[in-house]
Every structure is written in structure tokens, then in C-alpha cells.
Coordinates of C-alpha atoms in Angstrom, one line a residue:
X332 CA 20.2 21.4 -47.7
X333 CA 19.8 24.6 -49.5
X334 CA 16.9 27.1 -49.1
X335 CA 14.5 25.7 -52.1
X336 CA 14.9 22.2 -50.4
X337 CA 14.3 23.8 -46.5
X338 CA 11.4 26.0 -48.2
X339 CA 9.4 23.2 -49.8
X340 CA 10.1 20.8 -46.6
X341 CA 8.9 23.7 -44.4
X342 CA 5.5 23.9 -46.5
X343 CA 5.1 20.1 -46.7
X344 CA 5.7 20.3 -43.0
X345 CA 2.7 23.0 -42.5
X346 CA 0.2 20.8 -44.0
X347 CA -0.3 22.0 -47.7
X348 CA -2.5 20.4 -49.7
X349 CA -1.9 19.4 -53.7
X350 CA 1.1 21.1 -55.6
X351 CA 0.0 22.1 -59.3
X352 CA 2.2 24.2 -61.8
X353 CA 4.6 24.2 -64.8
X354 CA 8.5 23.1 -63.8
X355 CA 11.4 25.2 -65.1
X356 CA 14.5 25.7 -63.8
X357 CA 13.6 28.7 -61.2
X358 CA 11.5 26.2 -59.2
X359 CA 12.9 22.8 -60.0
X360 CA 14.3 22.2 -57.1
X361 CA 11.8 23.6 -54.7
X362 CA 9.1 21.7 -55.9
X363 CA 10.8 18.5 -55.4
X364 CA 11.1 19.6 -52.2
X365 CA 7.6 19.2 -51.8
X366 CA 7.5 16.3 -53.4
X367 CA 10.3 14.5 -51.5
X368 CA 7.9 15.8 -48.3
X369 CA 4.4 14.0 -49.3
X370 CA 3.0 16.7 -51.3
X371 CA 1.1 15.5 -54.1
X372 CA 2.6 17.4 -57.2
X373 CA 0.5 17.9 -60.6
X374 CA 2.0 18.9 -63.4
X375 CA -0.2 21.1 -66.2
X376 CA 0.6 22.3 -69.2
X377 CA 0.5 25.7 -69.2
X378 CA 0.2 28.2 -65.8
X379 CA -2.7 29.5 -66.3
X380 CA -4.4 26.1 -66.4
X381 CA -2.1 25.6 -63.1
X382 CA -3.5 28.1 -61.2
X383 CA -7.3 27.8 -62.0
X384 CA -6.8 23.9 -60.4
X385 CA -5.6 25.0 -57.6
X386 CA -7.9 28.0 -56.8
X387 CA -10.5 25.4 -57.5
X388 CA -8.8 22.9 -55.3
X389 CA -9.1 25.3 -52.5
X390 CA -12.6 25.9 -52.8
X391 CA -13.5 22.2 -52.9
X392 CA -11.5 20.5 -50.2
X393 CA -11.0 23.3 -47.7
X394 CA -7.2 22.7 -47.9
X395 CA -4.2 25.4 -49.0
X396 CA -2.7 24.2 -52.4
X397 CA 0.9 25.4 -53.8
X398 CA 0.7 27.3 -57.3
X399 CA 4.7 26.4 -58.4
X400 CA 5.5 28.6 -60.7
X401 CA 9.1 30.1 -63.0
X402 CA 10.2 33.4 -62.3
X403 CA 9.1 36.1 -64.9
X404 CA 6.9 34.8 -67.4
X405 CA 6.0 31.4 -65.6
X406 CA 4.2 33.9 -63.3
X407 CA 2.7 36.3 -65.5
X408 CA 1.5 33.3 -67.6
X409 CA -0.6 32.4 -63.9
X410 CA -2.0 36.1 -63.3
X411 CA -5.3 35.5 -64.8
X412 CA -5.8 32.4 -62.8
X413 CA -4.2 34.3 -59.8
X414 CA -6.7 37.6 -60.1
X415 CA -9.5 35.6 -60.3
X416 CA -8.4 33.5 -56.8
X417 CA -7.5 36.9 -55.2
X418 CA -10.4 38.4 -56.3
X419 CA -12.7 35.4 -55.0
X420 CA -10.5 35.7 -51.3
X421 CA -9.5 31.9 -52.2
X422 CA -6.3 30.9 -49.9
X423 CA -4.1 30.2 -52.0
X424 CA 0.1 30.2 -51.8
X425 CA 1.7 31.1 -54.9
X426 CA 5.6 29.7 -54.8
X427 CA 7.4 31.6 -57.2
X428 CA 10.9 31.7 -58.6
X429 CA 12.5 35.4 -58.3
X430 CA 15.3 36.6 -60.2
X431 CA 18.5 37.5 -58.4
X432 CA 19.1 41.0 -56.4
X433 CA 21.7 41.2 -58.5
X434 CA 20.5 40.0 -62.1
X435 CA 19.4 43.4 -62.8
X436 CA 19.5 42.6 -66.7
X437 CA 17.8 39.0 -66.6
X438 CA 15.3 38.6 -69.0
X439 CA 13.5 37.3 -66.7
X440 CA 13.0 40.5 -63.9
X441 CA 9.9 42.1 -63.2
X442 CA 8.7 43.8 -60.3
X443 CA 6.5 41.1 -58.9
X444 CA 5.7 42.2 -55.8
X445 CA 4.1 45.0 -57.6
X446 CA 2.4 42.5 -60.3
X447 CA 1.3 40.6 -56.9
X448 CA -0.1 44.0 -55.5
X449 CA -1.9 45.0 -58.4
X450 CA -3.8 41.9 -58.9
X451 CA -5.1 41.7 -55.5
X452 CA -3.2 39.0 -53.8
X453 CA -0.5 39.7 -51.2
X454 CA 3.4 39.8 -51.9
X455 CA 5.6 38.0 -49.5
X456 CA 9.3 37.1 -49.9
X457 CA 12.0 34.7 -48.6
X458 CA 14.8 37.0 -47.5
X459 CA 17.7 35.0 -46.3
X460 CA 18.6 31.7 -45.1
X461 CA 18.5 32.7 -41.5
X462 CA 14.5 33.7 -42.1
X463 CA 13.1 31.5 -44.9
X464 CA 11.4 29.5 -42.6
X465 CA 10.0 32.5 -40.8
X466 CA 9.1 34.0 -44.3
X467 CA 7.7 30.7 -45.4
X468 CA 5.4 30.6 -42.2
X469 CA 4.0 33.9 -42.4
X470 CA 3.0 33.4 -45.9
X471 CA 0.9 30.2 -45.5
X472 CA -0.3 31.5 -42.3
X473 CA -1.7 34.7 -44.0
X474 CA -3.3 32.6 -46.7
X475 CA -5.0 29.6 -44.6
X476 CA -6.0 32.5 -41.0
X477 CA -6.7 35.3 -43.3
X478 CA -8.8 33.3 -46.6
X479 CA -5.7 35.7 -49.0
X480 CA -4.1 35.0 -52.3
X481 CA 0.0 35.0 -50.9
X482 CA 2.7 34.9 -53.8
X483 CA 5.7 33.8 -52.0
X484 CA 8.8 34.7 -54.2
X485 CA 11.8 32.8 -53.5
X486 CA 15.1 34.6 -55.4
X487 CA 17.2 32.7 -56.9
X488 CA 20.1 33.7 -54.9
X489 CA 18.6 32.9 -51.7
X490 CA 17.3 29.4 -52.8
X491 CA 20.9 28.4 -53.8
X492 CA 22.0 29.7 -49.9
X493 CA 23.0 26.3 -47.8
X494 CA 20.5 26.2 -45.0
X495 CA 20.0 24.2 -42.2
X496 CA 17.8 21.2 -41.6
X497 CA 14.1 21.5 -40.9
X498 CA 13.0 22.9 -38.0
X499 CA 9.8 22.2 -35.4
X500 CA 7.2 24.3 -37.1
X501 CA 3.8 25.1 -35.5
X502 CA 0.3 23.9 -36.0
X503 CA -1.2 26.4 -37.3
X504 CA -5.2 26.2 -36.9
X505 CA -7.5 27.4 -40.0
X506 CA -9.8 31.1 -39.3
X507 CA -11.2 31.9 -35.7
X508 CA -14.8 32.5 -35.9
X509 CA -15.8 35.4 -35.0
X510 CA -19.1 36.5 -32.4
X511 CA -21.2 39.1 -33.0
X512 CA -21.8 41.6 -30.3
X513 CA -24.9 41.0 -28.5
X514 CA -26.5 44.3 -29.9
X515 CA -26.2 43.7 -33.0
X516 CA -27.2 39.8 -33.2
X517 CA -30.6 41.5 -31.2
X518 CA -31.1 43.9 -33.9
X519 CA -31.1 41.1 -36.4
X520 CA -33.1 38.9 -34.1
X521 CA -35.5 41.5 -34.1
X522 CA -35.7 42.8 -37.9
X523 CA -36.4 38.7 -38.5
X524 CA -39.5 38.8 -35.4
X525 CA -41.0 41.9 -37.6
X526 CA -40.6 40.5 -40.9
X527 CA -43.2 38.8 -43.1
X528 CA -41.6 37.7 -46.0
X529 CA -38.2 37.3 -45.1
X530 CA -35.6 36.1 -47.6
X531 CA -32.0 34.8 -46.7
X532 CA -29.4 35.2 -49.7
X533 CA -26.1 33.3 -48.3
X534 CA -23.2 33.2 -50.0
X535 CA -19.0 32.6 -50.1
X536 CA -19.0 33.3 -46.4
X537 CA -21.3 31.2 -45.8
X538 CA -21.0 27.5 -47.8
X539 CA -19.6 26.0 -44.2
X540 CA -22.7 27.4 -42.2
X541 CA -25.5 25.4 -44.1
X542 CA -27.5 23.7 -40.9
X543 CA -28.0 26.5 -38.8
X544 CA -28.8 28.9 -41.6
X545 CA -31.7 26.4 -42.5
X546 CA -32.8 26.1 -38.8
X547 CA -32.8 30.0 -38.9
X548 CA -34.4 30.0 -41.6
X549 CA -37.5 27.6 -40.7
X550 CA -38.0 29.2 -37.0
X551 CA -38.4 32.8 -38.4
X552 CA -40.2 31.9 -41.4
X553 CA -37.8 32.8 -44.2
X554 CA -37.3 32.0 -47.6
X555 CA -33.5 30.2 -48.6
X556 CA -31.5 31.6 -51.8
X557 CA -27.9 31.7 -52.7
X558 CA -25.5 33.5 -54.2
X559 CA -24.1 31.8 -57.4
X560 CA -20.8 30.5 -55.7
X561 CA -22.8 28.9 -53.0
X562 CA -25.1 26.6 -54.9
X563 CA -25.8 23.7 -53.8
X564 CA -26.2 24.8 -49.8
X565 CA -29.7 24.1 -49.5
X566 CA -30.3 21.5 -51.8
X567 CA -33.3 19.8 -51.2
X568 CA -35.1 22.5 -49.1
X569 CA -38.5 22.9 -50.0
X570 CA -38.2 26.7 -49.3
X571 CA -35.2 26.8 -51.3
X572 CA -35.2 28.9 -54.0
X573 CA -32.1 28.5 -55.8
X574 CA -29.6 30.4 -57.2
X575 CA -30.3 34.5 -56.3
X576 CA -29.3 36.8 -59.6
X577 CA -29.3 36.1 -63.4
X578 CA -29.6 32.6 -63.4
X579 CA -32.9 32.8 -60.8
X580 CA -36.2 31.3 -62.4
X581 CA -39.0 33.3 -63.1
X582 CA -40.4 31.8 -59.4
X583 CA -37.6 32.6 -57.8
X584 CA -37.3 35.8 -58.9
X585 CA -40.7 36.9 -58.1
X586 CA -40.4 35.5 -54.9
X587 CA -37.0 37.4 -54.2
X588 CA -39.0 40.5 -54.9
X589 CA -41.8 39.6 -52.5
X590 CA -39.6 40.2 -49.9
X591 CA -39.9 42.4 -46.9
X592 CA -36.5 41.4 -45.5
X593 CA -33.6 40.4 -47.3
X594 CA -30.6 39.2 -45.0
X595 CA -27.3 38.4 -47.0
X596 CA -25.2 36.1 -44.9
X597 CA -21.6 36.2 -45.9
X598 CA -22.8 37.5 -49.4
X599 CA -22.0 41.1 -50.9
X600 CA -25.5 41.5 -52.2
X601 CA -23.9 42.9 -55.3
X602 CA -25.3 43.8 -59.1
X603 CA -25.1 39.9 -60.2
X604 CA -27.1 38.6 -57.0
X605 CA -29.7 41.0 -57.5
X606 CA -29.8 41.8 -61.2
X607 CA -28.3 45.3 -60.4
X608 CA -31.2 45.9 -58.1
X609 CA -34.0 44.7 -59.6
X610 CA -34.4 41.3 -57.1
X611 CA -34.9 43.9 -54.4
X612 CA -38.3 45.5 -53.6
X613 CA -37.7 49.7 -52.6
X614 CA -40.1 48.7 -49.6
X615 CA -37.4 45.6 -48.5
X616 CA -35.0 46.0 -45.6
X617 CA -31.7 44.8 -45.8
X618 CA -29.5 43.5 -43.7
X619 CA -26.0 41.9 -44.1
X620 CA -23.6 39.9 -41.9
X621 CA -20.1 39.2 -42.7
X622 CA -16.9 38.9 -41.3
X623 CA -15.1 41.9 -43.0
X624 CA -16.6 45.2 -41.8
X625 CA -15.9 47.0 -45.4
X626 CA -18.3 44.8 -47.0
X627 CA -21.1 46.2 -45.1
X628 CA -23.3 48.3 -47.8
X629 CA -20.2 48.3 -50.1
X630 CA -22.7 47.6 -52.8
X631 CA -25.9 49.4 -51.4
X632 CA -27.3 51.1 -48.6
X633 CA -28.6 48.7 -45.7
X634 CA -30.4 48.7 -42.7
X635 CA -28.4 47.1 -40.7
X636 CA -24.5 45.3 -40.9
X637 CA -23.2 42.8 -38.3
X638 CA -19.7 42.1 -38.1
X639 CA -19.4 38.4 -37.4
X640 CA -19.3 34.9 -39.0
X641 CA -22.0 33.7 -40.2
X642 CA -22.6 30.3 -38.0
X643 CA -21.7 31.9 -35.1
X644 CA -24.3 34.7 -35.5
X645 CA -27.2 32.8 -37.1
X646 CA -26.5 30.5 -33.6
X647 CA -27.0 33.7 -31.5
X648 CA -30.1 35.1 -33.4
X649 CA -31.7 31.6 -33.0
X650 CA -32.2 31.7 -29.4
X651 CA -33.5 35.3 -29.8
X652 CA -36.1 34.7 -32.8
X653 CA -40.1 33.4 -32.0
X654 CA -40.8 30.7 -34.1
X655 CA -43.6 32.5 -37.2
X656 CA -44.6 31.2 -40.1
X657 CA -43.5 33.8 -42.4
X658 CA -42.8 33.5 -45.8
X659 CA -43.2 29.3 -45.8
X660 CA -47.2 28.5 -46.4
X661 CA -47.6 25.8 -48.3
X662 CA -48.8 28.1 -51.8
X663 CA -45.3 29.3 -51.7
X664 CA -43.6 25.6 -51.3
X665 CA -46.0 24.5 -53.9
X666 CA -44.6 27.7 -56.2
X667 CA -41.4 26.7 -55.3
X668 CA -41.6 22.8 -56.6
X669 CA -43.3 23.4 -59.8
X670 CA -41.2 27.0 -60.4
X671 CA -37.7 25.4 -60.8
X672 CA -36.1 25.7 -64.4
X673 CA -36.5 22.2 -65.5
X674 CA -40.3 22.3 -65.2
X675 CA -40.4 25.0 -67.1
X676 CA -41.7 24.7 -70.7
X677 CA -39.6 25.6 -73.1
X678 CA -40.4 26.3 -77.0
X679 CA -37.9 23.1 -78.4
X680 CA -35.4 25.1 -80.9
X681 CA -33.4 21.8 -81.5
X682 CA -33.4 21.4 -85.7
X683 CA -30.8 22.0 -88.4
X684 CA -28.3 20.3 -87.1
X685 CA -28.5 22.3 -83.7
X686 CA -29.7 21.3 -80.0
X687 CA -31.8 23.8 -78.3
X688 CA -29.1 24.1 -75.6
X689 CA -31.8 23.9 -72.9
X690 CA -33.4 20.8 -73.9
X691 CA -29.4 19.3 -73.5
X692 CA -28.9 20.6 -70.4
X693 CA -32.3 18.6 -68.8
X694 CA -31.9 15.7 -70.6
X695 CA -27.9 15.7 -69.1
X696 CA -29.4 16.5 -65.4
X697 CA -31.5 13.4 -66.2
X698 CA -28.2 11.1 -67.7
X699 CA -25.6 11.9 -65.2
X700 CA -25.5 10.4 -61.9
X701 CA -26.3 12.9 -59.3
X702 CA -23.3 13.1 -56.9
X703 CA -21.4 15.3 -59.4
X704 CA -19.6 18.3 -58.8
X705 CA -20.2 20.9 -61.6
X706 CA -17.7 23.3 -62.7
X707 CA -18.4 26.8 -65.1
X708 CA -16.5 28.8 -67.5
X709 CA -17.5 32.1 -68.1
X710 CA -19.7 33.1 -71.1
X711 CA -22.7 33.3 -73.0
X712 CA -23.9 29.7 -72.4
X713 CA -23.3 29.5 -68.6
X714 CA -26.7 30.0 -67.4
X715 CA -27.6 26.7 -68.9
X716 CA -25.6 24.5 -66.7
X717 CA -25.8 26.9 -63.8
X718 CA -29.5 26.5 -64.0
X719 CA -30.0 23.7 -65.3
X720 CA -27.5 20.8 -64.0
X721 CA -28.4 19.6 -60.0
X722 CA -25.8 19.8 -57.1
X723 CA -26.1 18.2 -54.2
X724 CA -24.6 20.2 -51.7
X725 CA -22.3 23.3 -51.7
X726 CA -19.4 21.4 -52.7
X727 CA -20.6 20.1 -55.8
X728 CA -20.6 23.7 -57.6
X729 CA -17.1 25.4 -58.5
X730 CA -17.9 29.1 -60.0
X731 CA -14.8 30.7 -60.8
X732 CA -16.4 34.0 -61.9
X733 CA -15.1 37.0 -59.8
X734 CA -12.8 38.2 -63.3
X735 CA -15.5 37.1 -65.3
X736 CA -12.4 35.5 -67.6
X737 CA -13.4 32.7 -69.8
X738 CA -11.0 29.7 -70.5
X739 CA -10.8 29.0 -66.7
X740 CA -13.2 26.1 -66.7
X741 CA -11.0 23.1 -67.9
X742 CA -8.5 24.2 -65.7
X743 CA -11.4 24.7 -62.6
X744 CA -12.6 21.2 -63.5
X745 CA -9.3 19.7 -63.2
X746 CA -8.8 21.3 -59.3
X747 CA -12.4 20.3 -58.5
X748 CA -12.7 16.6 -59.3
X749 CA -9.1 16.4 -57.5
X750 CA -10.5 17.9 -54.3
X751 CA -13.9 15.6 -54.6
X752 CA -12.7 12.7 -56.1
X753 CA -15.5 10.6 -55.5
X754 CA -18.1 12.6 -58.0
X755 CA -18.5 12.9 -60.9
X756 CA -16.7 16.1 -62.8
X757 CA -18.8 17.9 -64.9
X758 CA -17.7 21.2 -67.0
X759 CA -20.1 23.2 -68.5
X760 CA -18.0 25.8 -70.9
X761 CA -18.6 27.0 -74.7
X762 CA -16.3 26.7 -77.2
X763 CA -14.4 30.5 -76.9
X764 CA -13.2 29.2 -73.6
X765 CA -12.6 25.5 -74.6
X766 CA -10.5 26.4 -76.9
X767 CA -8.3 28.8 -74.8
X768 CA -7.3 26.4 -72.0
X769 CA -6.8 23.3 -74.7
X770 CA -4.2 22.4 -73.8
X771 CA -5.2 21.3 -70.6
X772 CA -7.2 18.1 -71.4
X773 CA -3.7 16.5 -71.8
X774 CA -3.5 16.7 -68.2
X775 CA -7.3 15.4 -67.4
X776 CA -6.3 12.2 -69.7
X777 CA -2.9 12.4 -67.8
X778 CA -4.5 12.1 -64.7
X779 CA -7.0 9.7 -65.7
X780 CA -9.9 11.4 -64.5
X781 CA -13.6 10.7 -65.5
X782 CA -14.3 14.4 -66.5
X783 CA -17.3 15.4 -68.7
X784 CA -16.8 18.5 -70.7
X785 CA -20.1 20.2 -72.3
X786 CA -18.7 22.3 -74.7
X787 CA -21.9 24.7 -75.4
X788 CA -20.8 25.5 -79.9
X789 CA -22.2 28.2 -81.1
X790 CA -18.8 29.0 -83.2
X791 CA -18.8 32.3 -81.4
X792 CA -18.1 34.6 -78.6
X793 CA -22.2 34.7 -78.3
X794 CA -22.6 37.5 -75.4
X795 CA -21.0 39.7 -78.4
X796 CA -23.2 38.7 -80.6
X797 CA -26.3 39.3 -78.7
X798 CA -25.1 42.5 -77.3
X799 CA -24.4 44.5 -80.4
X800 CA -27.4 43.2 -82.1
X801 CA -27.0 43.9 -86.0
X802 CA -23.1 45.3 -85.8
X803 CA -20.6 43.6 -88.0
X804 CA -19.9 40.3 -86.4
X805 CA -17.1 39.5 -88.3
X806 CA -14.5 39.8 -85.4
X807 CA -16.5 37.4 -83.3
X808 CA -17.9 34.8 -85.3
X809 CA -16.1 31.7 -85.9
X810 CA -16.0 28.4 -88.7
X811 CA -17.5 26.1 -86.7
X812 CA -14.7 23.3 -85.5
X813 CA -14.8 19.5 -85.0
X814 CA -14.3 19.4 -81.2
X815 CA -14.8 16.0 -80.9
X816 CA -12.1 15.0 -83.4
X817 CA -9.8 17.4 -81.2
X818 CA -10.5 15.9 -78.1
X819 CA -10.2 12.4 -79.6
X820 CA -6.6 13.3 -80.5
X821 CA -6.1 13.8 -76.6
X822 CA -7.3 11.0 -76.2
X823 CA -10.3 11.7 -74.8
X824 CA -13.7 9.8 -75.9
X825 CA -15.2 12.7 -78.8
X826 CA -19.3 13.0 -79.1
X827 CA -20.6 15.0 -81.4
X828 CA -24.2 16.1 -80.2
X829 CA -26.4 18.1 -82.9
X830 CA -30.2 16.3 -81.2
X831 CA -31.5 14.3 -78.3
X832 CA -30.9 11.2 -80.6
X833 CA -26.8 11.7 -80.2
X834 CA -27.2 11.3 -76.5
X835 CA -26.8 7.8 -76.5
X836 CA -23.1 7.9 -76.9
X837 CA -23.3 9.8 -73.4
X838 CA -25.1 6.9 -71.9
X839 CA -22.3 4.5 -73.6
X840 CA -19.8 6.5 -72.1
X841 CA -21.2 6.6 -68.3
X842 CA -21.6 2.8 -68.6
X843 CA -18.4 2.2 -69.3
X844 CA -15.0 2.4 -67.4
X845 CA -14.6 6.1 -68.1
X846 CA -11.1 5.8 -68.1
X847 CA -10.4 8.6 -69.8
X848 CA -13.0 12.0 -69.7
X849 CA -15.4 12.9 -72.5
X850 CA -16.0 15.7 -74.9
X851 CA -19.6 16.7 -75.9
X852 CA -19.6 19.2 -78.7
X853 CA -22.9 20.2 -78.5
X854 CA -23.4 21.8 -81.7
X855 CA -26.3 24.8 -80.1
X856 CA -29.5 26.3 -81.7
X857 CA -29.5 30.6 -80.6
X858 CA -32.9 30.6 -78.2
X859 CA -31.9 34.6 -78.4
X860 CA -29.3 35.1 -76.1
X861 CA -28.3 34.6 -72.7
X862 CA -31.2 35.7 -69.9
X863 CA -28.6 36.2 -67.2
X864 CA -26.8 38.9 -68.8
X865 CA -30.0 41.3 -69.7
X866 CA -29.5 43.3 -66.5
X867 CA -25.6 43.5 -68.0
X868 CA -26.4 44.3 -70.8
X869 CA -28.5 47.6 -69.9
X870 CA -25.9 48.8 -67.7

């Protein structure tokens, strides 16, 4: 056995979940290591698409993936996909090829502890035979204990070093929580007891903690929102308002505003939760709890910050809160029901050969069965889904959005439905980002999986259009492209949708054995440009 082999063994032996990358020769044989130890291994076609499913595979099932990637340029090709997990604190462990101490000349060498550094996730290294497995269990241990990005690099002269056989390796358990100190859960106990209106705004930190936060929330009278990553947590709460930020309805919004208290549980409270501000009243308090002490009023000034995890303090605040009515009269659940996007009227633009892009998106939430799991590129059209397509709980909504990169979504998709295999996939993305990650829907019909795209075509990178208003939109305006004849040559099923009377090819579809995914190329009328952005757009 050499140290690739003892390296993927030991990681196989820690309890990884699913493999996913692009094979070369710098990790070959390591990654039939993992293989040869139970680890599921999935090959994609190029590494960015590789490290988007697995980023998204952590999200959805809880477990640490592998990213498997070639020295040099197999892991520069990943960085995007790597920011964006590093940015979003996804535990991730990046196995990467390194070029020889000595190969000072390879075409392959970069600094990549530095590119690891700069991105955000945390460099490790497998130094010698004598500590790979050491090295190789402090690296998943960081990433599962501390929620971190780890690129693991694993030179090419150590993995050819003979090594000995697997050792016993520990069980190591996933994050402690953490308590709050009793002064500071009666602070928060006691900001709730003086509250009116109080809202709750939960977020990343939060998507495990859904049952107390809604018994929290019902004692003391408060209002239930989300962040955009954690949609889905309160489904079907009649005091739940949604998604908190650009893609909140007009309801929601105003409701948000109302507030006297806003608590952000696990959830930075930043410019895209609040529209840069504008969610929260000057006369609100606000209050945050999270487990990392730095993100206490990182974003803006609060009135008070517990350092804790989230179950663990909305358990001790609980016992210390009366039960009040609050915020929940019946007015406001009534506001709430009739307030939510798709009962909102809507001026129909669908005509020329275009679909008003929110008359698709309800008449989708309508077709598609409801246990789905919804993933989102970024871009002009991603409100529409976000708003518009149901979740049913937290894990039914991948938003891979902290680098705001589009072309992430097929490969997000991809990692999602492999996590929650018994829902539907659903990818909402426009045709920009379609296009960049292309590639990737040979690995979907590889895989066999029954994924529906929604490619949102307006022929254009639209947030540019509607930004610059009446600039020269040469540079980012498009012929428009048969994306259904493109995904039929993947061998996916192609739809071309241009009015609600193309639908039925969608219904065809779900009725059948779905054995490979479908494409809707929504052809989209402009309804002026995305809502969501508008803050953005004045800042």
C-alpha cells in the first residue's frame, strides 16, 4: 500500500460521504482508494461542475463529500465552486493532487495553499508517510467539527511513499452545540416579554433547529421569516412569512417592517435579508444569536448578540418567555394567507412567442409534485423560482449564492437530488448560466436522474440589461438558441415553452418513467426586470 491508497482508505474509514470530481493522473489512484473502501464515486465532466455537487451534497444530506481533484489546473478549474462552499461555511474536503517538492518546473505547480487561503477555505497537507493518516484526520475533522472548506493536497511524491496498512481511526462526532450563558439567554428572554411585534429571521445556522424556533416563536408571539438559504423551515406555518430580503412579497415585506423586534437566529442579517436596510424599521431592536462571536453586528449595529447555537438557546429562552399574543392575531394570519406571491395578481405579459415568466413559474408549482427539492443559479430570473416554486421543508431548497456566480446551478442540482434522492429535482437557472455548466447534463443523463431544468431565455445576461437602462447592449445580448434541441442531443427529453398551451409536454413528461431529466426552454416575456435586485441596483 502506498500513501494515495492508505489516504483514500483512511477517509472511507472516517465516514465520508459521496466522492465527485474529474480523474487525471494526480489523483487516480487515490480516488480508487475510496472507491475500493465503499465510497460512492461520481464522475463530472468538468471541476467546476464537481465541486458545486458536492457543496450541494453537503447542504442536503448533512454528510462530508470528497471534491477529487488533479493538481494545478484540475484545482483551479474547482475554485469557483470551491469559493462559493467556503464562502457559504459548507464542510467540504477538497482531495487534491500536489506537484512534487522537487518538480519546481512542472507545469503543473502553483502555490495552492495560498490559492486555498485566498478563497477562503483552509489549506492542509499530507506530509509524509509516517503522518498521512494524522494529516488526513485533521483535515476531515476540521471540516465535519468546524462546518470549513479543507483542501487537502496530497504531493505526488508522498502519495507514491509505501505506507503501512490502515490503522484504527476514531469516531469522530459532527459539531458540539454550544449553550448560551444564562445572562444572555435572559436578555433575549426578556427583549421577546417586551416586544409587540416580534419577528424571527432564521437562517444557515439555523435549518436543523426548526421545532423549537416555531414553539418560540408561538409562546412569545412572533412572526417566522427566513433567510434565503433556509427556505423551506417553516413551511406551512400560518405565521410564516417566507423568504426575508428581495424575494419577500409585498405582505411580507410590510410585515417585516412592522416589526418592533427582529431576532436573527443563526442568520447575518445582511444587505440581501433586509434589502440593505430597508426591511428594518429605525424604531426595531435587533438582536442576533449565533455560534461565531464575529458575526455579531458584523453587518449592523444590534442590541443585543448571544453567542450560542441556535436550538440550544431558543430551548433556554422558552422556559424564560410568558406566553403573549404578539404579533399573531388572526388579521395578520389572514394577511399572511392571501399575501403570498402566487395569489398575487399579476398583469399576464405572455404573447409573441414569450411566457410571462411568472405565469410559468405558478402554473409549474401547480404541475410538479410537491416533495421536490429546488435548486437556483444565480441571475436575473432567480426570484421567480425562489418565489414562486413551494418547498416543503428546509431541505428541499439548495441556494448556492454566497459568490453570486452564475453557472453553478446544474452542477447544485446534480449534488442535491443525490443527497435527497427521493424528490423531485428541480433547477430553476437562465440561459447565461445554462450554458456555462453544459456540459454537465451528460452527467444527470449519466446518472439517470429525473431532473427538471427551467431554463428562464431571455437570450441575455438580463440583470445587465436592466441595470444600465438604455446603454449599448451589444456585449450582453445574445441570438436566441434552441435549448431544447441541445438538451435533446444529451439525451435529455427537450420542451420548448413559448405559452401555457406548451405545458402539456411537462405533464407528458412527469407521467412518464422520467428516465432521463427534462429541459424547459422557457422562451420569457421582460415584465421589467428583476424586483429582488432594486435594492442592488441603488447601491
Amino acid at each position: 500500500m502506498n500513501v494515495a491508497e492508505l489516504v483514500g482508505r483512511t477517509l472511507a474509514g472516517l465516514g465520508v460521504g459521496t466522492a465527485f470530481g474529474v480523474v487525471g493522473s494526480g489523483n487516480f489512484e487515490v480516488t480508487n482508494a475510496l472507491r475500493a473502501g465503499g465510497v460512492r464515486f461520481v464522475a463530472a465532466r468538468h471541476e467546476g461542475g464537481a465541486a458545486s455537487m458536492a457543496d450541494a451534497y453537503a447542504r442536503m444530506s448533512g454528510e462530508v463529500p470528497v471534491l477529487s481533484l488533479h493538481q494545478g489546473c484540475g484545482l483551479t478549474n474547482a475554485v469557483t465552486g470551491i469559493t462559493e462552499a467556503a464562502k457559504s461555511r459548507t464542510p467540504v474536503l477538497v482531495l487534491t493532487a500536489d506537484s512534487a517538492g522537487s518538480s519546481v518546473l512542472s507545469n503543473f505547480r502553483i502555490d495552492q495553499d495560498g490559492l486555498a487561503a485566498a478563497v477562503g477555505a483552509v489549506p492542509e497537507r499530507v506530509h509524509s508517510a509516517a503522518s498521512a493518516v494524522t494529516d488526513t484526520v485533521r483535515a476531515f475533522r476540521t471540516a465535519r467539527q468546524q462546518r470549513r472548506t479543507v483542501v487537502l493536497n496530497l504531493p505526488l511524491d508522498v502519495q507514491a511513499q509505501p505506507a503501512p496498512g490502515p490503522p484504527s481511526l476514531p469516531v469522530l462526532a459532527g459539531p458540539a452545540p454550544v449553550r448560551p450563558d444564562a445572562a444572555s439567554a435572559a436578555a433575549l428572554a426578556n427583549l421577546l416579554a417586551a416586544a409587540e411585534r416580534p419577528v424571527f429571521i432564521a437562517g444557515r445556522g439555523a435549518r436543523d433547529s426548526g421545532d423549537v424556533l416555531r414553539e418560540l416563536a408561538s409562546r412569545s408571539g412572533a412572526l417566522l421569516a427566513t433567510s434565503a438559504v433556509a427556505h423551506g423551515l417553516f413551511h406551512g406555518d400560518p405565521f410564516a412569512l417566507g423568504i426575508s430580503g428581495g424575494f419577500a412579497s409585498p405582505a411580507a415585506a410590510e410585515l417585516i417592517v412592522g416589526a418592533d423586534l427582529v431576532v436573527g437566529w443563526g442568520c447575518a442579517l445582511n444587505m440581501w435579508t433586509t434589502r440593505h436596510g430597508k426591511l428594518l424599521s429605525p424604531h426595531a431592536k435587533l438582536a442576533q444569536v449565533d455560534l461565531e462571536q464575529a458575526a455579531l453586528g458584523a453587518h449592523r449595529p444590534i442590541a443585543l448578540g448571544v453567542v450560542g447555537d441556535v436550538a440550544c438557546t431558543a430551548s433556554d429562552v422558552l422556559a424564560l418567555v410568558p406566553p403573549q399574543v404578539g404579533y399573531r392575531t388572526d388579521e395578520v394570519a389572514a394577511r399572511i394567507a392571501t399575501g403570498r406571491w402566487n395569489n398575487i395578481e399579476h398583469e399576464d405579459l405572455t404573447g409573441d412567442g414569450r411566457i410571462d415568466p411568472r405565469t410559468l413559474s405558478e402554473l409549474l408549482d401547480e404541475l410538479l409534485p410537491p416533495e421536490r427539492i429546488v435548486s437556483i443559479d444565480s441571475g436575473n430570473f432567480m426570484g421567480y423560482p425562489s418565489a414562486y416554486l413551494s418547498v416543503p421543508d428546509e431541505r428541499g431548497f439548495c441556494f448556492t449564492q454566497a459568490f453570486q456566480s452564475i453557472g453553478l446551478g446544474l452542477g447544485t442540482a446534480i449534488g442535491a437530488a443525490l443527497a435527497q434522492p427521493d424528490r423531485l429535482p428541480v433547477l430553476g437557472t437562465g440561459d447565461g448560466g445554462f450554458q456555462m455548466a453544459l456540459s454537465e447534463l451528460d452527467t444527470a443523463v449519466r446518472l439517470g436522474l429525473a431532473l427538471v431544468v427551467i431554463v428562464y431565455n431571455d437570450a441575455a445576461y438580463g440583470a445587465e440589461v436592466h441595470h444600465f437602462g438604455d446603454a449599448d447592449m451589444t456585449t450582453v445580448r445574445f441570438p436566441d438558441t434552441d435549448l431544447a434541441a441541445v438538451a435533446r442531443g444529451f439525451g435529455c427529453t427537450g420542451v420548448t415553452v413559448r405559452s401555457p398551451d406548451d405545458l402539456p409536454a411537462v405533464r407528458e413528461w412527469l407521467a412518464g418513467p422520467r428516465s432521463a431529466p427534462l429541459v424547459i426552454d422557457a422562451k420569457i416575456a421582460d415584465d421589467g426586470g428583476s424586483w429582488w435586485l432594486a435594492e442592488a441596483f441603488r447601491h
